[in-house]
C-alpha positions as a Markdown table, in Angstrom:
| # | Residue | x | y | z |
|---|---|---|---|---|
| 1 | Met | -47.3 | -5.3 | -36.0 |
| 2 | Ser | -45.7 | -8.5 | -37.4 |
| 3 | Leu | -43.9 | -11.1 | -36.1 |
| 4 | Lys | -41.2 | -10.6 | -39.0 |
| 5 | Phe | -40.9 | -6.5 | -38.4 |
| 6 | Leu | -40.4 | -7.5 | -34.3 |
| 7 | Ile | -37.7 | -10.2 | -35.1 |
| 8 | Ile | -36.3 | -7.5 | -37.7 |
| 9 | Ala | -36.2 | -4.5 | -34.8 |
| 10 | Thr | -34.8 | -7.2 | -32.2 |
| 11 | Gly | -32.2 | -8.4 | -34.7 |
| 12 | Ala | -31.5 | -4.4 | -35.7 |
| 13 | Ala | -31.4 | -3.8 | -31.9 |
| 14 | Val | -29.0 | -6.2 | -30.6 |
| 15 | Leu | -26.7 | -5.5 | -33.8 |
| 16 | Ala | -26.5 | -1.9 | -32.8 |
| 17 | Ala | -25.6 | -2.8 | -29.3 |
| 18 | Ala | -23.0 | -4.9 | -30.8 |
| 19 | Val | -21.5 | -1.9 | -32.5 |
| 20 | Leu | -21.7 | 0.4 | -29.7 |
| 21 | Leu | -20.1 | -2.2 | -27.3 |
| 22 | Val | -17.1 | -3.0 | -29.8 |
| 23 | Thr | -16.6 | 0.6 | -31.2 |
| 24 | Val | -17.3 | 3.4 | -27.8 |
| 25 | Val | -18.1 | 1.3 | -24.6 |
| 26 | Met | -14.8 | -1.5 | -24.7 |
| 27 | Pro | -12.4 | 1.4 | -25.8 |
| 28 | Ala | -13.8 | 4.3 | -23.2 |
| 29 | Glu | -13.6 | 2.2 | -20.3 |
| 30 | Phe | -11.4 | -0.4 | -20.6 |
| 31 | Gly | -9.5 | 0.6 | -23.6 |
| 32 | Ile | -10.0 | -2.9 | -25.5 |
| 33 | Asp | -10.1 | -1.1 | -28.7 |
| 34 | Ile | -10.0 | -3.9 | -31.5 |
| 35 | Thr | -11.4 | -1.8 | -34.4 |
| 36 | Gly | -9.4 | 1.5 | -33.9 |
| 37 | Ala | -12.9 | 2.9 | -33.4 |
| 38 | Gly | -12.1 | 4.2 | -30.2 |
| 39 | Arg | -8.8 | 6.0 | -31.5 |
| 40 | Val | -10.4 | 7.8 | -34.3 |
| 41 | Leu | -13.4 | 9.1 | -32.2 |
| 42 | Gly | -11.1 | 10.1 | -29.5 |
| 43 | Ile | -12.2 | 7.9 | -26.5 |
| 44 | Ser | -9.8 | 5.7 | -25.8 |
| 45 | Gly | -8.9 | 5.1 | -21.9 |
| 46 | Leu | -11.3 | 7.9 | -21.4 |
| 47 | Ser | -11.8 | 5.8 | -17.6 |
| 48 | Pro | -8.7 | 4.4 | -16.6 |
| 49 | Ala | -7.9 | 2.3 | -13.3 |
| 50 | Gln | -6.7 | 5.4 | -10.7 |
| 51 | Ser | -3.4 | 3.8 | -10.3 |
| 52 | Gly | -2.1 | 4.9 | -6.6 |
| 53 | Ala | -5.4 | 5.7 | -5.5 |
| 54 | Leu | -5.4 | 2.3 | -3.8 |
| 55 | Lys | -3.1 | 0.5 | -2.1 |
| 56 | Pro | -2.4 | -2.3 | 0.0 |
| 57 | Gly | -1.8 | -1.3 | 3.9 |
| 58 | Gly | 0.8 | -4.3 | 4.1 |
| 59 | Ala | 0.4 | -5.2 | 7.9 |
| 60 | Glu | -2.7 | -6.1 | 9.4 |
| 61 | Phe | -5.1 | -3.0 | 10.6 |
| 62 | Ala | -4.7 | -1.4 | 14.1 |
| 63 | Leu | -6.8 | 0.5 | 16.1 |
| 64 | Asp | -5.6 | 1.9 | 19.1 |
| 65 | Arg | -6.9 | 3.8 | 21.7 |
| 66 | Arg | -4.9 | 4.8 | 24.6 |
| 67 | Thr | -5.4 | 7.9 | 27.7 |
| 68 | Leu | -2.1 | 9.2 | 28.8 |
| 69 | Val | -1.5 | 11.6 | 32.2 |
| 70 | Leu | 1.1 | 13.9 | 32.4 |
| 71 | Ala | 2.1 | 15.6 | 35.7 |
| 72 | Pro | 3.5 | 18.6 | 35.6 |
| 73 | Phe | 6.9 | 19.2 | 33.2 |
| 74 | Glu | 6.5 | 15.3 | 32.4 |
| 75 | Ser | 6.7 | 14.3 | 28.9 |
| 76 | Leu | 6.9 | 11.1 | 27.1 |
| 77 | Glu | 6.8 | 9.4 | 23.7 |
| 78 | Ile | 4.2 | 7.4 | 21.9 |
| 79 | Lys | 5.5 | 5.7 | 18.3 |
| 80 | Leu | 4.3 | 3.5 | 16.0 |
| 81 | Arg | 6.5 | 1.3 | 14.4 |
| 82 | Met | 5.9 | 0.8 | 10.4 |
| 83 | Asp | 7.9 | 0.0 | 7.4 |
| 84 | Ala | 8.2 | 2.2 | 4.2 |
| 85 | Gly | 4.4 | 3.4 | 2.8 |
| 86 | Gln | 2.3 | 1.9 | 6.3 |
| 87 | Ser | -0.1 | 4.8 | 6.7 |
| 88 | Phe | -2.2 | 5.7 | 9.9 |
| 89 | Val | -4.8 | 8.1 | 10.8 |
| 90 | Phe | -4.4 | 9.9 | 14.0 |
| 91 | Asp | -6.6 | 12.3 | 16.7 |
| 92 | Trp | -5.4 | 13.3 | 19.9 |
| 93 | Gln | -7.2 | 15.8 | 22.5 |
| 94 | Ala | -5.4 | 17.2 | 25.7 |
| 95 | Asp | -7.2 | 18.7 | 28.6 |
| 96 | Ala | -4.8 | 22.0 | 28.4 |
| 97 | Glu | -2.2 | 22.9 | 25.9 |
| 98 | Val | 0.9 | 20.5 | 25.6 |
| 99 | Leu | 4.0 | 21.0 | 23.5 |
| 100 | Tyr | 4.7 | 18.2 | 21.4 |
| 101 | Asp | 7.0 | 16.9 | 18.4 |
| 102 | Phe | 5.9 | 15.0 | 15.7 |
| 103 | His | 9.2 | 13.3 | 14.3 |
| 104 | Ser | 10.3 | 9.7 | 12.9 |
| 105 | Glu | 13.2 | 7.5 | 13.8 |
| 106 | Pro | 14.8 | 5.7 | 10.8 |
| 107 | Ala | 15.2 | 1.5 | 11.4 |
| 108 | Gly | 19.0 | 1.0 | 11.7 |
| 109 | Ala | 19.7 | 4.9 | 12.4 |
| 110 | Ala | 22.3 | 6.0 | 15.4 |
| 111 | Pro | 20.6 | 7.0 | 18.4 |
| 112 | Gly | 19.1 | 10.1 | 18.0 |
| 113 | Thr | 18.3 | 10.4 | 14.8 |
| 114 | Ala | 15.0 | 11.6 | 13.7 |
| 115 | Glu | 13.4 | 13.9 | 11.0 |
| 116 | Gly | 11.1 | 16.0 | 13.1 |
| 117 | Phe | 7.8 | 16.9 | 10.7 |
| 118 | Glu | 5.7 | 19.4 | 12.8 |
| 119 | Arg | 6.3 | 21.0 | 16.6 |
| 120 | Ala | 3.8 | 23.1 | 18.4 |
| 121 | Arg | 2.1 | 24.3 | 21.2 |
| 122 | Leu | -1.8 | 22.8 | 20.8 |
| 123 | Asp | -4.2 | 20.7 | 22.8 |
| 124 | Thr | -5.5 | 18.9 | 20.3 |
| 125 | Ala | -4.5 | 17.8 | 16.3 |
| 126 | Gln | -5.8 | 15.4 | 13.5 |
| 127 | Gly | -4.3 | 14.0 | 11.0 |
| 128 | Val | -3.0 | 11.1 | 8.5 |
| 129 | Tyr | 0.6 | 10.2 | 8.1 |
| 130 | Thr | 2.5 | 7.8 | 5.8 |
| 131 | Ala | 5.7 | 6.3 | 6.7 |
| 132 | Pro | 8.3 | 8.2 | 4.4 |
| 133 | Phe | 10.6 | 5.1 | 5.5 |
| 134 | Pro | 10.6 | 2.0 | 8.0 |
| 135 | Gly | 10.8 | 3.0 | 11.8 |
| 136 | Ala | 9.1 | 4.4 | 14.6 |
| 137 | His | 7.1 | 7.4 | 14.2 |
| 138 | Gly | 5.2 | 9.4 | 16.8 |
| 139 | Trp | 5.0 | 12.3 | 19.3 |
| 140 | Phe | 6.7 | 13.8 | 21.9 |
| 141 | Phe | 4.3 | 14.9 | 24.2 |
| 142 | Glu | 5.1 | 17.5 | 27.3 |
| 143 | Asn | 4.0 | 19.0 | 29.8 |
| 144 | Arg | 4.7 | 22.7 | 30.4 |
| 145 | Gly | 1.9 | 23.7 | 32.5 |
| 146 | Glu | 1.3 | 23.0 | 36.2 |
| 147 | Arg | -1.2 | 20.5 | 36.5 |
| 148 | Asp | -2.1 | 17.2 | 35.5 |
| 149 | Val | -2.5 | 16.9 | 31.2 |
| 150 | Thr | -5.0 | 13.9 | 30.0 |
| 151 | Ile | -4.5 | 13.5 | 26.3 |
| 152 | Asp | -6.8 | 10.9 | 24.4 |
| 153 | Leu | -4.7 | 9.2 | 21.2 |
| 154 | Thr | -6.8 | 7.7 | 18.9 |
| 155 | Thr | -4.8 | 5.9 | 16.0 |
| 156 | Ala | -6.2 | 3.7 | 13.1 |
| 157 | Gly | -4.3 | 2.0 | 10.2 |
| 158 | Phe | -1.2 | -0.3 | 9.2 |
| 159 | Tyr | 1.5 | -0.2 | 11.8 |
| 160 | Ile | 3.7 | -3.2 | 13.6 |
| 161 | Ala | 3.2 | -2.4 | 17.3 |
| 162 | Val | 2.9 | 1.0 | 19.7 |
| 163 | Leu | 6.1 | 1.9 | 21.5 |
| 164 | Glu | 6.0 | 4.1 | 25.1 |
| 165 | Tyr | 8.8 | 5.7 | 25.6 |
| 166 | Arg | 8.3 | 7.1 | 29.7 |
| 167 | Asp | 11.1 | 7.8 | 32.5 |
| 168 | Gly | 13.9 | 6.0 | 30.5 |
| 169 | Arg | 12.4 | 2.9 | 29.4 |
| 170 | Val | 11.0 | 1.7 | 26.6 |
| 171 | Val | 7.7 | -0.6 | 26.3 |
| 172 | Glu | 6.6 | -2.3 | 23.4 |
| 173 | Leu | 2.9 | -2.8 | 23.1 |
| 174 | Pro | 1.4 | -4.9 | 20.3 |
| 175 | Ala | -0.8 | -2.9 | 18.1 |
| 176 | Thr | -4.5 | -3.9 | 19.1 |
| 177 | Thr | -6.5 | -5.2 | 15.7 |
| 178 | Pro | -10.3 | -5.0 | 15.7 |
| 179 | Ala | -9.9 | -9.2 | 16.0 |
| 180 | Thr | -8.5 | -8.8 | 19.0 |
| 181 | Arg | -10.4 | -6.1 | 20.4 |
| 182 | Leu | -13.7 | -8.3 | 19.8 |
| 183 | Glu | -12.1 | -10.9 | 21.5 |
| 184 | Ser | -11.3 | -9.2 | 24.7 |
| 185 | Asn | -14.6 | -6.8 | 25.6 |
């Protein structure tokens, strides 16, 4: 093989790569079709960005773990103050069945106004929740049994504060951020 042949072959490969970049890769991957070849080949925009698949949290990330103890026939509520569109993941486990009601109270609504999402008797539940409106979103737990029940509740996501409703009082606890947890350890 001569040097002249090697230079010509390399030039041809670079030219072919440039043509493929402009006529195939750019239209398919980036939606940039300057030659119109992507439209003719039917490949324009094959790999568009997935809108809506990733969204910012809108608040600082929070992680909250707490243990709740309910005496026989005692109840309490744990709610998270959130803006519309914010989400959290949750997991709770009780050592006995409890009555629970997951509901939300819109910010600024009349007292007693709530939208219910789930009501059942269980000893565990997990899921993801996205707030449809700003307000307080969470659980009413009630022990209908004859012995104390312990509930371990973990939430992680984007919320402003944790609210505990017990014995006619509301206590607002700041949401625990990962940085706060590390500093307090």
